[in-house]
Amino acid sequence: MFFPQYGFINTCLKSLVIERFGEETWEKLRLMAGVQETFMTYEIYDDVITLRLVQEACKMLDVSSEVVLKLFGEYFFSFCKMSGYDTMLRTLGGNLVEFIENLDALHSYLALSYEAMNAPSFRVERMDDGRILLHYYSDRKGLYHIVPGIIEAVAKDFFDSEVTMTILNQSEEDERTGKKEHVVFHMVQKEKVAKRRAQGPRQKEEMQAEKEDKDETMKRMKARYANLQLCPRKRSPWEIVRSIVILGQGNLRQSFTPSYPKQLWIEEQAFCNAFPFHIVFDKDLAVKQTGVNIQKFVPGLQTAGIHLDEYFTIVHPEVIFNIQSIKKFINSQFVLKTRREMLPEIHQNQSTLKLRGQMMWMESLDCMIYLCSPKLRSLQELEERGLHLADIAQHDTTRDLILLNQQRLAEIELSNQLERKKEELRILSRNLEIEKQKSEKLLYAMLPTHVANQLKEGKRVEAGEFKVCTILFSDVVTFTNICAACEPIQIVNMLNAMYSRFDRLTNVHNVYKVETIGDAYMVVGGVPVPTDTHAERVANFALGMRIAAREVTSPITGQPIQIRVGLHTGSVLAGVVGEKMPRYCLFGDTVNTASRMESHGVPDHIHLSPFTYSVLKDKGIFEIAERGEIEVKGKGLMRTYFLLKNLQKSDEQIMGLVDGETCVYQEDPGDVTDVQNKVSPETADDGKKEEEKKEEEVEHQNNHISSPSPCPGQISPDHLIQFDVTPAYESPADFKHLHNGLHSDSISTKFCSIL
């Protein structure tokens, strides 16, 4: 019941770990052992893989190898049953001893499919004092603790009994292949559990009823055979019945006593023809008699006085080629292989002939007879050895075995192909999932999550109105001069260092990054997810930007760079523009005003519009200084303010360096839900009151823009392009922060949506 070197045993070990400890434990164990994730059933693997898995399992579970191997032995028996070997295992023997004695025969059969299998050998020894010893031989050292696990599981499942196994001796014997581990177990099989129960009144009644049933059965049998005719030997009918069946332990069991002739009624020539592959040899291995076909392929056996070990070697069991070792394994199936150098020249180029059969000791002749057949797996092997089906006796099932195994090998090859294809599909599926995650990560970086999900599902994303949000713009002071004096790579490195810090802050304060163009950085709070704390979030983000910018140095002066920041609060329209490269865009005068706050700002200051100031002052947590009235291009006189600091949060808290990387904001779930309901065009109220409100807002925006605002949900790409044409800069020089080709002499408006 061992499948060394094949993926079957490693798959079993994997299944055990997953079933008992979970997928995560197997993944951790696999990585610690440095082995692959899956194993092909019929593919050969190095023994080191199995040993590494066992060793790492011992370390991980902090238990001895004895515990792990015994647990594996118990599970391996169940795994074999689940894999389709249940019926085969059950038919090995009627009791535990017979089961063990036939394990070697099972291994020999499995070798037809698992050709490279190097299975251990088992031998049961019955001592004079009644003890039963199990001898275990294996080339693999240190795995003998698997045996008690398997045997105990077999006894419990198949024979409803309990077995205790104790190691009596452990040694290494010099066998044909070198040092071979030999472990002797003392095996004690206890009575069935049912028999060891205390006999109470109920059990006694059941036993009495069972006895009465047996008596009734005996009476019926006597009556049935009363009229049976006497046999020539004048036996009574009852004697016939008694010779066939006997009563014992509540079951009818077969009893048989063989009858032997006084002389053997077969001549020598007929015997050698009937058993074309057999060899008789004495205790010195001198060949006395051989079958006719074995002489045909090994002509040297016809020479008188030759010894068997001159022409053959023992393949299985791996023992020394002498009569004592053979007697030790008399119940095992023996496989002999011809020595190539002893074959005729015409056969030396062919594959060597292997014989498989049974050794029987003939005490009266002091000789051993080896009844065997060619060991073949397929028609191809039959042809390679120069054999034909006619060379095998018709009563020999080897004929049928070759033909049936030919089909079995075809099924195995098909199974191998399916396993390989399955593994290829699994790897492709895993790689596809990785690529899908990369694509989704890129998509979520370009678009809000809920918008990206709608696009993935093939849905149309309608434009919507956000009645209140806070927008931030920032740029780098003297960025044009820096670009003129530095190499492009220096500019890229500086912007990457700055934007990486800003991007982290968007996660800390949960604001949405709209776009960066050159040194311009734009974020919005309250879009696309409405929130009551939009102004507070953007204000804290702006304070964090100013701190983060001081960590980035100018490639010209080596001093920290300075940024201008502008904030404005108002309403916007938002929607997805484009199909080939869709972007989430913001439209409205609020975008322009926020940009004005940035362009009219002061280096290293956060410039607030009066609308943002009115929201933040009610919070009572910010220190704000009045700047006074200034002339704002396209807006006229406007009283603005500077945001100085947060009175309740430290710089570390604003930067997300305390208690994780997120700041806690107090939300009003009811208000947020209400705003969300208003934002979605699909759930907007179609009533007259709502329409009037929208018309008033559009009319209000018409006082600041030159084209009417379309209603939410009715925005077309043409409308989005023409939505805001309010002049933002009077000359192309005002586009100092647009370095990606957007600037042109014909452009007289600031981009109303920064992508």
PDB file of N, CA, C and O in Angstrom, residues 463-488:
ATOM      1  N   ALA A 463     -24.728  61.050 -15.986  1.00  0.00           N
ATOM      2  CA  ALA A 463     -24.150  62.196 -15.279  1.00  0.00           C
ATOM      3  C   ALA A 463     -25.071  62.582 -14.136  1.00  0.00           C
ATOM      4  O   ALA A 463     -26.278  62.382 -14.190  1.00  0.00           O
ATOM      5  N   GLY A 464     -24.505  63.142 -13.070  1.00  0.00           N
ATOM      6  CA  GLY A 464     -25.295  63.513 -11.904  1.00  0.00           C
ATOM      7  C   GLY A 464     -24.847  64.826 -11.320  1.00  0.00           C
ATOM      8  O   GLY A 464     -23.721  65.298 -11.555  1.00  0.00           O
ATOM      9  N   GLU A 465     -25.702  65.426 -10.560  1.00  0.00           N
ATOM     10  CA  GLU A 465     -25.413  66.714  -9.921  1.00  0.00           C
ATOM     11  C   GLU A 465     -25.098  66.489  -8.458  1.00  0.00           C
ATOM     12  O   GLU A 465     -25.823  65.770  -7.760  1.00  0.00           O
ATOM     13  N   PHE A 466     -24.029  67.102  -7.991  1.00  0.00           N
ATOM     14  CA  PHE A 466     -23.659  67.084  -6.585  1.00  0.00           C
ATOM     15  C   PHE A 466     -23.862  68.497  -6.061  1.00  0.00           C
ATOM     16  O   PHE A 466     -23.146  69.428  -6.472  1.00  0.00           O
ATOM     17  N   LYS A 467     -24.799  68.691  -5.170  1.00  0.00           N
ATOM     18  CA  LYS A 467     -25.205  70.027  -4.762  1.00  0.00           C
ATOM     19  C   LYS A 467     -24.152  70.721  -3.924  1.00  0.00           C
ATOM     20  O   LYS A 467     -24.109  71.960  -3.889  1.00  0.00           O
ATOM     21  N   VAL A 468     -23.310  69.969  -3.250  1.00  0.00           N
ATOM     22  CA  VAL A 468     -22.268  70.608  -2.449  1.00  0.00           C
ATOM     23  C   VAL A 468     -21.057  69.682  -2.382  1.00  0.00           C
ATOM     24  O   VAL A 468     -21.175  68.483  -2.147  1.00  0.00           O
ATOM     25  N   CYS A 469     -19.900  70.235  -2.624  1.00  0.00           N
ATOM     26  CA  CYS A 469     -18.622  69.513  -2.515  1.00  0.00           C
ATOM     27  C   CYS A 469     -17.519  70.545  -2.365  1.00  0.00           C
ATOM     28  O   CYS A 469     -17.752  71.746  -2.534  1.00  0.00           O
ATOM     29  N   THR A 470     -16.347  70.106  -2.061  1.00  0.00           N
ATOM     30  CA  THR A 470     -15.194  71.000  -1.916  1.00  0.00           C
ATOM     31  C   THR A 470     -14.095  70.522  -2.844  1.00  0.00           C
ATOM     32  O   THR A 470     -13.716  69.344  -2.810  1.00  0.00           O
ATOM     33  N   ILE A 471     -13.578  71.472  -3.672  1.00  0.00           N
ATOM     34  CA  ILE A 471     -12.556  71.153  -4.660  1.00  0.00           C
ATOM     35  C   ILE A 471     -11.257  71.835  -4.280  1.00  0.00           C
ATOM     36  O   ILE A 471     -11.254  72.980  -3.795  1.00  0.00           O
ATOM     37  N   LEU A 472     -10.154  71.129  -4.501  1.00  0.00           N
ATOM     38  CA  LEU A 472      -8.819  71.646  -4.189  1.00  0.00           C
ATOM     39  C   LEU A 472      -7.947  71.599  -5.432  1.00  0.00           C
ATOM     40  O   LEU A 472      -7.959  70.600  -6.167  1.00  0.00           O
ATOM     41  N   PHE A 473      -7.215  72.685  -5.656  1.00  0.00           N
ATOM     42  CA  PHE A 473      -6.170  72.728  -6.667  1.00  0.00           C
ATOM     43  C   PHE A 473      -4.862  73.090  -5.989  1.00  0.00           C
ATOM     44  O   PHE A 473      -4.840  73.859  -5.015  1.00  0.00           O
ATOM     45  N   SER A 474      -3.774  72.552  -6.518  1.00  0.00           N
ATOM     46  CA  SER A 474      -2.449  72.956  -6.032  1.00  0.00           C
ATOM     47  C   SER A 474      -1.475  72.963  -7.193  1.00  0.00           C
ATOM     48  O   SER A 474      -1.689  72.277  -8.208  1.00  0.00           O
ATOM     49  N   ASP A 475      -0.424  73.768  -7.027  1.00  0.00           N
ATOM     50  CA  ASP A 475       0.664  73.739  -8.002  1.00  0.00           C
ATOM     51  C   ASP A 475       1.956  74.060  -7.303  1.00  0.00           C
ATOM     52  O   ASP A 475       1.970  74.470  -6.128  1.00  0.00           O
ATOM     53  N   VAL A 476       3.064  73.859  -8.002  1.00  0.00           N
ATOM     54  CA  VAL A 476       4.399  74.086  -7.451  1.00  0.00           C
ATOM     55  C   VAL A 476       4.845  75.492  -7.824  1.00  0.00           C
ATOM     56  O   VAL A 476       4.772  75.889  -9.004  1.00  0.00           O
ATOM     57  N   VAL A 477       5.321  76.247  -6.848  1.00  0.00           N
ATOM     58  CA  VAL A 477       5.811  77.609  -7.085  1.00  0.00           C
ATOM     59  C   VAL A 477       7.087  77.552  -7.919  1.00  0.00           C
ATOM     60  O   VAL A 477       7.956  76.704  -7.688  1.00  0.00           O
ATOM     61  N   THR A 478       7.174  78.417  -8.910  1.00  0.00           N
ATOM     62  CA  THR A 478       8.347  78.521  -9.826  1.00  0.00           C
ATOM     63  C   THR A 478       8.604  77.210 -10.570  1.00  0.00           C
ATOM     64  O   THR A 478       9.754  76.885 -10.856  1.00  0.00           O
ATOM     65  N   PHE A 479       7.525  76.478 -10.865  1.00  0.00           N
ATOM     66  CA  PHE A 479       7.711  75.200 -11.557  1.00  0.00           C
ATOM     67  C   PHE A 479       8.289  75.392 -12.956  1.00  0.00           C
ATOM     68  O   PHE A 479       9.099  74.595 -13.427  1.00  0.00           O
ATOM     69  N   THR A 480       7.891  76.497 -13.628  1.00  0.00           N
ATOM     70  CA  THR A 480       8.404  76.763 -14.974  1.00  0.00           C
ATOM     71  C   THR A 480       9.912  76.953 -14.952  1.00  0.00           C
ATOM     72  O   THR A 480      10.638  76.432 -15.811  1.00  0.00           O
ATOM     73  N   ASN A 481      10.396  77.681 -13.961  1.00  0.00           N
ATOM     74  CA  ASN A 481      11.846  77.897 -13.846  1.00  0.00           C
ATOM     75  C   ASN A 481      12.587  76.591 -13.558  1.00  0.00           C
ATOM     76  O   ASN A 481      13.683  76.347 -14.072  1.00  0.00           O
ATOM     77  N   ILE A 482      11.962  75.761 -12.732  1.00  0.00           N
ATOM     78  CA  ILE A 482      12.606  74.474 -12.414  1.00  0.00           C
ATOM     79  C   ILE A 482      12.714  73.622 -13.671  1.00  0.00           C
ATOM     80  O   ILE A 482      13.741  72.990 -13.938  1.00  0.00           O
ATOM     81  N   CYS A 483      11.649  73.608 -14.484  1.00  0.00           N
ATOM     82  CA  CYS A 483      11.666  72.806 -15.714  1.00  0.00           C
ATOM     83  C   CYS A 483      12.728  73.292 -16.684  1.00  0.00           C
ATOM     84  O   CYS A 483      13.360  72.495 -17.393  1.00  0.00           O
ATOM     85  N   ALA A 484      12.922  74.597 -16.723  1.00  0.00           N
ATOM     86  CA  ALA A 484      13.892  75.149 -17.669  1.00  0.00           C
ATOM     87  C   ALA A 484      15.325  74.841 -17.275  1.00  0.00           C
ATOM     88  O   ALA A 484      16.218  74.797 -18.129  1.00  0.00           O
ATOM     89  N   ALA A 485      15.568  74.612 -15.990  1.00  0.00           N
ATOM     90  CA  ALA A 485      16.943  74.448 -15.513  1.00  0.00           C
ATOM     91  C   ALA A 485      17.313  73.004 -15.205  1.00  0.00           C
ATOM     92  O   ALA A 485      18.458  72.737 -14.828  1.00  0.00           O
ATOM     93  N   CYS A 486      16.406  72.076 -15.357  1.00  0.00           N
ATOM     94  CA  CYS A 486      16.676  70.682 -14.950  1.00  0.00           C
ATOM     95  C   CYS A 486      16.472  69.727 -16.109  1.00  0.00           C
ATOM     96  O   CYS A 486      15.816  70.040 -17.106  1.00  0.00           O
ATOM     97  N   GLU A 487      17.033  68.523 -15.921  1.00  0.00           N
ATOM     98  CA  GLU A 487      16.808  67.442 -16.859  1.00  0.00           C
ATOM     99  C   GLU A 487      15.395  66.875 -16.653  1.00  0.00           C
ATOM    100  O   GLU A 487      14.861  66.923 -15.538  1.00  0.00           O
ATOM    101  N   PRO A 488      14.804  66.344 -17.713  1.00  0.00           N
ATOM    102  CA  PRO A 488      13.437  65.802 -17.570  1.00  0.00           C
ATOM    103  C   PRO A 488      13.307  64.756 -16.474  1.00  0.00           C
ATOM    104  O   PRO A 488      12.312  64.723 -15.753  1.00  0.00           O
TER     105      PRO A 488
END
